[in-house]
Short mmCIF file of C-alpha atoms in Angstrom, two decimals:
data_model
loop_
_atom_site.label_atom_id
_atom_site.label_comp_id
_atom_site.label_asym_id
_atom_site.label_seq_id
_atom_site.Cartn_x
_atom_site.Cartn_y
_atom_site.Cartn_z
CA MET A 1 0.01 0.17 -0.10
CA ASN A 2 1.40 3.64 -1.00
CA LYS A 3 2.72 5.57 1.81
CA TYR A 4 1.86 9.42 1.59
CA LYS A 5 3.33 12.32 3.58
CA LEU A 6 0.63 13.65 5.90
CA SER A 7 0.50 16.87 7.90
CA CYS A 8 -1.79 17.80 11.03
CA PRO A 9 -2.12 21.58 12.21
CA CYS A 10 -2.66 21.95 15.84
CA HIS A 11 -2.85 24.70 18.46
CA PHE A 12 0.70 26.08 19.03
CA GLY A 13 1.97 24.59 22.13
CA LEU A 14 0.56 21.28 21.63
CA GLU A 15 3.19 20.04 18.72
CA SER A 16 4.78 17.57 21.38
CA VAL A 17 1.41 16.13 22.36
CA LEU A 18 0.38 15.55 19.02
CA SER A 19 3.47 14.10 18.15
CA PHE A 20 3.05 11.40 20.69
CA GLU A 21 -0.48 10.78 19.51
CA ALA A 22 0.53 10.27 15.93
CA LYS A 23 3.54 7.77 16.89
CA LYS A 24 0.87 5.97 19.32
CA ILE A 25 -1.43 5.22 16.16
CA GLY A 26 1.66 3.75 14.09
CA ALA A 27 2.57 7.00 12.45
CA GLU A 28 6.13 6.87 10.82
CA ASN A 29 8.73 9.59 10.61
CA VAL A 30 7.09 11.81 12.90
CA THR A 31 8.49 15.49 13.12
CA ALA A 32 6.91 18.52 14.81
CA ASP A 33 7.06 22.14 13.22
CA ASN A 34 5.35 25.29 14.76
CA GLY A 35 1.60 24.33 14.98
CA ARG A 36 2.05 21.35 12.77
CA VAL A 37 2.99 17.75 13.03
CA ASN A 38 4.17 15.79 9.74
CA PHE A 39 4.51 12.02 9.32
CA GLU A 40 4.10 9.40 6.90
CA GLY A 41 1.38 6.83 6.35
CA ASP A 42 -0.81 4.62 4.07
CA LEU A 43 -4.57 4.74 3.71
CA ASN A 44 -5.10 3.17 6.95
CA ILE A 45 -3.16 5.59 8.77
CA ILE A 46 -5.00 8.34 7.20
CA ALA A 47 -8.23 6.71 8.35
CA ARG A 48 -6.92 6.05 12.04
CA ALA A 49 -5.51 9.73 12.15
CA ASN A 50 -9.05 11.26 11.44
CA ILE A 51 -10.94 8.85 13.93
CA SER A 52 -8.25 8.73 16.72
CA LEU A 53 -6.33 12.11 16.79
CA ALA A 54 -7.69 14.21 19.72
CA THR A 55 -5.43 17.25 19.19
CA ALA A 56 -5.11 17.48 15.58
CA GLU A 57 -7.22 20.27 13.73
CA ARG A 58 -7.50 18.13 10.42
CA VAL A 59 -5.35 15.44 8.58
CA LEU A 60 -3.85 16.90 5.16
CA ILE A 61 -2.06 14.71 2.23
CA GLN A 62 1.13 16.77 1.45
CA LEU A 63 1.32 16.66 -2.53
CA ALA A 64 4.10 18.84 -3.22
CA GLU A 65 6.67 21.68 -1.94
CA PHE A 66 8.56 23.72 -4.17
CA LYS A 67 9.93 27.25 -4.62
CA ALA A 68 7.93 29.80 -6.64
CA PHE A 69 8.92 33.40 -7.39
CA THR A 70 6.48 34.09 -10.10
CA PHE A 71 2.91 33.02 -11.15
CA GLU A 72 4.29 30.89 -14.21
CA ASP A 73 6.77 28.97 -11.20
CA LEU A 74 3.37 28.60 -9.38
CA PHE A 75 1.55 26.96 -12.50
CA GLN A 76 4.09 24.83 -13.60
CA GLY A 77 4.87 23.64 -9.98
CA VAL A 78 1.25 22.83 -9.40
CA ARG A 79 0.97 21.29 -12.91
CA LYS A 80 3.34 18.49 -12.12
CA ILE A 81 1.26 17.07 -9.05
CA PRO A 82 -0.33 13.69 -9.98
CA PHE A 83 -3.93 15.04 -8.85
CA GLU A 84 -5.31 12.26 -10.88
CA GLU A 85 -3.86 9.69 -8.38
CA PHE A 86 -6.71 11.13 -5.78
CA ILE A 87 -9.43 13.29 -7.66
CA GLY A 88 -11.90 11.33 -10.01
CA LYS A 89 -13.04 12.46 -13.43
CA THR A 90 -16.10 14.00 -12.00
CA GLU A 91 -15.13 15.05 -8.32
CA ALA A 92 -14.77 18.64 -7.13
CA PHE A 93 -11.50 20.28 -6.01
CA PRO A 94 -11.81 23.96 -4.74
CA VAL A 95 -8.73 25.77 -3.80
CA LYS A 96 -8.09 27.91 -0.59
CA GLY A 97 -4.67 29.16 1.22
CA TYR A 98 -2.69 31.76 2.36
CA SER A 99 0.64 33.60 1.47
CA LEU A 100 3.11 35.19 4.12
CA ASN A 101 6.22 37.02 3.25
CA SER A 102 6.23 36.17 -0.33
CA ARG A 103 6.56 37.43 -3.75
CA LEU A 104 3.43 35.94 -4.72
CA HIS A 105 1.31 37.80 -2.04
CA SER A 106 -2.02 38.00 -3.95
CA VAL A 107 -4.01 35.20 -2.40
CA PRO A 108 -7.07 35.28 -5.05
CA ASP A 109 -4.38 35.39 -7.90
CA CYS A 110 -2.43 32.40 -6.36
CA GLN A 111 -5.88 30.39 -5.80
CA SER A 112 -6.92 31.12 -9.47
CA ILE A 113 -3.36 29.91 -10.78
CA ILE A 114 -3.27 26.76 -8.67
CA LYS A 115 -6.80 25.98 -9.72
CA LYS A 116 -5.97 26.41 -13.43
CA ALA A 117 -3.04 24.28 -13.15
CA ALA A 118 -4.95 21.50 -11.53
CA VAL A 119 -7.67 21.74 -14.10
CA GLU A 120 -5.21 21.69 -16.77
CA ARG A 121 -3.49 18.49 -15.45
CA LEU A 122 -6.66 16.68 -14.87
CA LYS A 123 -8.25 17.55 -18.59
CA GLU A 124 -4.93 16.16 -20.05
CA LYS A 125 -5.04 13.13 -17.87
CA TYR A 126 -8.64 12.39 -18.35
CA LYS A 127 -8.79 13.53 -22.10
CA VAL A 128 -11.64 15.80 -21.88
CA ASN A 129 -12.22 19.48 -22.54
CA TRP A 130 -14.37 20.10 -19.37
CA LEU A 131 -14.61 18.83 -15.68
CA GLU A 132 -17.89 18.84 -14.36
CA GLU A 133 -16.82 18.64 -10.35
CA SER A 134 -19.97 17.34 -9.24
CA GLY A 135 -18.74 14.35 -7.21
CA ALA A 136 -17.08 14.23 -3.82
CA VAL A 137 -14.95 17.14 -2.63
CA HIS A 138 -11.13 17.11 -2.39
CA GLN A 139 -10.38 20.46 -0.77
CA ILE A 140 -6.88 21.72 -2.13
CA GLN A 141 -4.97 23.80 0.34
CA PHE A 142 -2.09 25.78 -0.23
CA GLY A 143 0.58 27.78 2.01
CA ILE A 144 3.20 30.13 0.57
CA MET A 145 5.74 31.17 3.40
CA LYS A 146 8.81 32.79 2.32
CA ASP A 147 8.45 31.66 -1.52
CA THR A 148 8.01 28.37 -0.68
CA VAL A 149 4.90 26.60 -1.97
CA THR A 150 3.27 23.74 -0.07
CA VAL A 151 0.24 21.95 -1.60
CA TYR A 152 -2.24 19.75 0.34
CA LEU A 153 -5.21 17.68 -0.07
CA ASP A 154 -7.66 17.90 3.18
CA THR A 155 -9.00 14.35 4.15
CA SER A 156 -10.84 15.47 6.91
CA GLY A 157 -13.57 18.04 5.71
CA PRO A 158 -15.18 19.85 8.68
CA GLY A 159 -12.34 20.26 11.59
CA LEU A 160 -11.70 17.35 13.97
CA HIS A 161 -12.48 19.65 16.88
CA LYS A 162 -16.10 18.78 15.52
CA ARG A 163 -16.88 15.59 17.50
CA GLY A 164 -20.49 15.73 17.21
CA TYR A 165 -21.51 15.83 20.95
CA ARG A 166 -21.35 19.74 21.08
CA LYS A 167 -23.96 21.10 19.03
CA ASN A 168 -24.59 23.95 21.28
CA SER A 169 -21.97 25.76 23.53
CA ASN A 170 -21.81 28.84 25.95
CA LEU A 171 -20.54 32.27 24.93
CA ALA A 172 -16.93 31.21 25.45
CA PRO A 173 -16.05 27.63 24.96
CA ILE A 174 -12.85 25.98 24.55
CA LYS A 175 -12.04 24.21 21.47
CA GLU A 176 -12.38 20.49 21.90
CA THR A 177 -8.78 20.05 20.30
CA LEU A 178 -7.29 22.39 22.76
CA ALA A 179 -9.19 20.82 25.78
CA ALA A 180 -7.65 17.49 24.76
CA GLY A 181 -4.18 18.71 24.56
CA ILE A 182 -4.39 20.13 28.13
CA ILE A 183 -6.03 17.01 29.46
CA ASP A 184 -3.21 15.28 28.03
CA LEU A 185 -0.70 17.48 29.81
CA ALA A 186 -2.82 17.08 33.11
CA HIS A 187 -2.04 13.41 32.91
CA VAL A 188 -5.48 12.06 32.88
CA ARG A 189 -5.78 8.56 33.17
CA GLU A 190 -8.25 5.40 33.04
CA ASN A 191 -8.75 5.79 36.91
CA SER A 192 -8.58 9.56 37.35
CA ILE A 193 -10.99 11.63 38.97
CA VAL A 194 -11.47 14.83 37.38
CA CYS A 195 -13.14 18.07 38.31
CA ASP A 196 -13.96 21.33 36.27
CA PRO A 197 -15.78 24.21 38.63
CA PHE A 198 -16.56 26.23 35.66
CA CYS A 199 -17.76 23.57 33.25
CA GLY A 200 -19.49 25.99 30.88
CA SER A 201 -20.52 23.53 27.77
CA GLY A 202 -18.91 20.47 29.39
CA THR A 203 -15.70 20.26 27.13
CA PHE A 204 -13.11 19.37 29.66
CA LEU A 205 -15.32 16.90 31.28
CA VAL A 206 -16.28 15.20 27.90
CA GLU A 207 -12.66 15.01 26.62
CA SER A 208 -11.33 13.77 29.68
CA ALA A 209 -13.66 10.88 29.65
CA PHE A 210 -12.59 10.26 25.87
CA LYS A 211 -9.10 10.59 27.08
CA ALA A 212 -9.42 7.91 30.21
CA LEU A 213 -11.74 5.66 28.47
CA ASN A 214 -9.63 5.59 25.23
CA ILE A 215 -12.61 6.73 23.11
CA ALA A 216 -11.60 7.64 19.93
CA PRO A 217 -13.04 11.31 19.57
CA GLY A 218 -13.99 10.82 15.63
CA ILE A 219 -15.51 7.55 16.16
CA ASN A 220 -19.00 8.90 15.37
CA ARG A 221 -18.45 11.19 12.66
CA ARG A 222 -17.57 10.91 8.91
CA PHE A 223 -14.81 12.51 6.97
CA SER A 224 -14.37 13.88 3.54
CA ALA A 225 -11.70 11.23 2.21
CA GLU A 226 -14.35 8.29 2.92
CA LYS A 227 -16.32 9.79 -0.25
CA TRP A 228 -13.42 10.02 -2.64
CA GLU A 229 -13.43 7.42 -5.36
CA ILE A 230 -9.93 6.11 -4.32
CA SER A 231 -11.27 5.28 -1.01
CA ASP A 232 -11.88 1.64 0.54
CA PRO A 233 -15.03 1.73 2.69
CA GLU A 234 -13.47 -1.50 4.12
CA ILE A 235 -10.58 0.27 5.59
CA TRP A 236 -12.61 2.91 7.05
CA SER A 237 -14.93 0.14 8.69
CA GLU A 238 -11.96 -1.95 10.07
CA GLU A 239 -10.29 1.44 11.52
CA ARG A 240 -13.60 1.94 13.44
CA LYS A 241 -14.07 -1.35 14.60
CA ARG A 242 -10.33 -1.15 15.91
CA ALA A 243 -11.14 2.22 17.55
CA VAL A 244 -14.10 0.45 19.40
CA SER A 245 -12.02 -2.67 20.24
CA LEU A 246 -9.52 -0.15 22.47
CA VAL A 247 -12.36 1.31 24.58
CA LYS A 248 -11.50 0.75 28.24
CA LYS A 249 -14.81 -0.02 29.36
CA GLU A 250 -13.70 -1.15 32.90
CA ALA A 251 -11.99 1.86 33.59
CA GLY A 252 -12.54 3.78 36.93
CA PHE A 253 -12.76 7.14 35.57
CA ARG A 254 -15.20 9.67 36.90
CA ALA A 255 -15.59 13.54 36.81
CA LYS A 256 -17.72 16.04 38.08
CA GLY A 257 -18.72 19.53 36.66
CA TYR A 258 -19.93 22.76 38.32
CA ASP A 259 -21.18 26.31 37.07
CA ILE A 260 -22.94 29.04 38.63
CA ASP A 261 -25.10 29.37 35.63
CA GLU A 262 -27.86 26.86 35.55
CA GLU A 263 -28.07 27.02 31.73
CA CYS A 264 -24.49 26.19 31.40
CA VAL A 265 -25.06 22.94 33.82
CA MET A 266 -27.98 22.11 31.53
CA LEU A 267 -25.93 22.52 28.60
CA SER A 268 -23.19 20.34 30.09
CA SER A 269 -25.40 17.65 30.95
CA ASP A 270 -26.80 17.56 27.40
CA ASN A 271 -23.52 17.38 25.72
CA ILE A 272 -22.41 14.87 27.97
CA LYS A 273 -25.31 12.60 27.19
CA LYS A 274 -24.90 13.24 23.42
CA ALA A 275 -21.04 12.03 23.97
CA GLY A 276 -22.29 8.70 25.46
CA VAL A 277 -20.39 9.11 28.77
CA ALA A 278 -23.10 10.17 31.43
CA SER A 279 -22.61 7.14 33.23
CA ARG A 280 -19.11 8.74 34.34
CA ILE A 281 -19.72 12.30 34.91
CA THR A 282 -22.07 14.59 36.94
CA ALA A 283 -22.82 18.13 36.55
CA GLY A 284 -24.34 20.54 39.06
CA GLN A 285 -24.85 24.13 39.96
CA ALA A 286 -22.49 25.80 42.44
CA ASP A 287 -20.57 28.89 43.07
CA ILE A 288 -16.80 28.83 43.22
CA ASN A 289 -16.97 30.05 46.91
CA LYS A 290 -18.84 26.56 47.96
CA PHE A 291 -15.68 24.69 46.46
CA GLU A 292 -14.81 22.00 48.72
CA GLN A 293 -11.42 20.46 49.48
CA LEU A 294 -10.78 17.24 47.30
CA GLU A 295 -8.64 14.22 47.27
CA ASN A 296 -6.71 12.68 44.55
CA THR A 297 -8.51 14.77 41.95
CA ILE A 298 -7.32 16.57 38.94
CA VAL A 299 -9.00 20.11 38.55
CA ILE A 300 -8.78 21.44 34.95
CA CYS A 301 -10.67 24.57 34.26
CA ASN A 302 -11.04 27.73 31.99
CA PRO A 303 -12.09 30.44 34.30
CA PRO A 304 -13.95 33.35 33.09
CA TYR A 305 -11.97 36.50 32.19
CA GLY A 306 -12.87 39.88 31.11
CA GLU A 307 -11.73 42.34 28.47
CA ARG A 308 -13.54 45.21 29.84
CA MET A 309 -12.32 47.13 33.27
CA LEU A 310 -15.00 46.04 35.66
CA GLU A 311 -14.86 42.14 34.02
CA LEU A 312 -11.20 42.14 34.56
CA ARG A 313 -11.51 43.04 38.44
CA GLU A 314 -14.16 40.57 38.50
CA ALA A 315 -11.91 37.87 37.04
CA GLU A 316 -8.98 38.98 39.50
CA GLU A 317 -11.13 38.29 42.42
CA LEU A 318 -12.21 35.12 40.94
CA TYR A 319 -8.54 34.18 41.14
CA ARG A 320 -8.10 35.26 44.53
CA ILE A 321 -11.10 32.67 45.43
CA MET A 322 -9.35 29.97 43.39
CA GLY A 323 -6.28 30.28 45.31
CA LYS A 324 -7.75 29.98 48.53
CA LYS A 325 -10.02 27.19 47.42
CA PHE A 326 -7.46 25.22 45.37
CA LYS A 327 -5.40 23.80 48.31
CA GLN A 328 -2.08 21.93 48.16
CA GLY A 329 -1.76 18.14 48.98
CA ASN A 330 -4.19 15.57 49.25
CA GLY A 331 -2.96 14.12 46.20
CA ASN A 332 -4.64 16.99 44.08
CA SER A 333 -3.42 18.89 40.88
CA TYR A 334 -4.68 22.01 39.19
CA TYR A 335 -4.51 22.95 35.47
CA ILE A 336 -5.64 26.47 34.82
CA ILE A 337 -5.70 28.30 31.55
CA SER A 338 -5.77 32.05 31.36
CA PRO A 339 -4.62 35.05 29.51
CA HIS A 340 -3.96 37.16 32.49
CA GLU A 341 -0.12 37.94 32.60
CA ASP A 342 -0.45 38.05 36.74
CA PHE A 343 -2.65 35.37 37.23
CA GLU A 344 -0.09 33.82 39.73
CA LYS A 345 0.00 37.14 41.48
CA PHE A 346 -3.83 36.85 42.12
CA PHE A 347 -3.81 33.17 42.71
CA GLY A 348 -1.57 33.84 45.58
CA ARG A 349 1.52 31.34 44.51
CA PRO A 350 3.55 30.69 41.38
CA ALA A 351 2.76 27.67 39.18
CA ASP A 352 4.99 24.47 39.32
CA LYS A 353 5.13 24.60 35.49
CA ARG A 354 3.66 26.73 32.58
CA ARG A 355 2.99 26.53 28.94
CA LYS A 356 2.02 28.78 26.56
CA LEU A 357 -1.01 28.28 24.68
CA TYR A 358 -3.60 29.84 22.30
CA ASN A 359 -7.02 29.75 22.99
CA GLY A 360 -8.36 31.07 19.46
CA MET A 361 -6.43 34.29 18.97
CA ILE A 362 -5.88 35.09 22.64
CA LYS A 363 -2.21 34.24 24.01
CA CYS A 364 -2.76 32.19 27.12
CA GLN A 365 -0.83 30.17 29.71
CA LEU A 366 -1.38 26.82 31.19
CA PHE A 367 -0.79 27.24 35.01
CA MET A 368 0.24 23.83 36.41
CA TYR A 369 0.07 23.25 40.14
CA PHE A 370 1.12 19.66 40.94
CA LYS A 371 3.57 19.71 43.92
#
C-alpha cells in the first residue's frame, strides 16, 4: 500500500502532545514544526488519524513543496502534481490557502492559478475538455511561506474539533482539540477523578472521559476522504472497529462539573449525554465560593476572564478565591488556562510549571500546580 506524506495542524504549544499521539497510532517518521506535526502513513493511517487523533485540527496529504517566485513558477509547479491519483473524473476540487512573506502575495491570484493548473492537469489525464466537478469534494489547500509553496489535500472536511457532541455551547467555549491537549498535559488516566468548577458546555469533562476511556474522538463522525473514489470503505470500517475494540470499558474514571449558571449546567449535561459518557460524569450548579477540598482529584478549568475593566476586576477576584479554595496536598493537582499575565499574583502562588497556549487568537498560559 502506498505511503503518503501527511501533515496535521494543531494549536501552538501542543506539538509534542500531537507527536506522541501520531506515534501511538503507528505513524512513521514523525516530526514537529510550529503549529504542525508531519508524518508518513498509508490509507489505514489516514483513516486512523482522522478517527483517533484528539489534538489534530485536520489530516492533510502533502502533495508537493517547491519554490515559486513568479506566477509561471507556481503554475508549472502545481501542474506537475499527480492530482489524478486522488481526484476522480467528476470530483470537485476547490482551492483555498494563504501567503506570507512571499513575492506571490495575492491570495486570490494564487488560488486562481493553482485551480487552473489542476484543471489543465486533470483535463489532459482524463482526455476531456471540461470537468463537471459534481462528485465528492477534494479540498486543495496551499501555503506560501517565504516563496516556498506547499500544496495539500484535506482528508477531514469539517475540522476535527467537531466531534459531534457539542451542537450547542456557551459564549466562550474552549475548542475540543485544545481541551484534549490540556487534559493530556494534566496526565488524566483511566482511573483518574477530574473536576471542572467552571464547566461551561462540558468540554473538559467530555474530553477527559474520552482520554481516560480511550474513546476515539472521531468515532461517530464522517470524513471527506471516505467519499473519494479512491477510498476503500473496508479500511474505514476496520479502523472504526479497531477504535471500538480499544475502549477501556472497565476504567474507573469519574468526573464532576460545576457552574454558577444553571443554563451552562443544563448545556453540559446535554453534551455529556450526547457524547455517551453520562454514566461517568455529573454536573451541578455551584458557586466557586462553595468549592470543597478534594482528594486525589485533577482540577482542570478555564475560568471566566474579561476584556473590560469591570470584568477584569471580577476575574482577578475570582482568581483570589480560586487560590484559597484550590489547596495543595491530598494528591490534588490543578491545571488552569488564563490569558491574565498576573494570574499567579492574584492566585497567590507561582505555578509549578507553565506552558504557552493559544485559545483561539488569545495568548494564554496553562498554569500547572501538581506539587
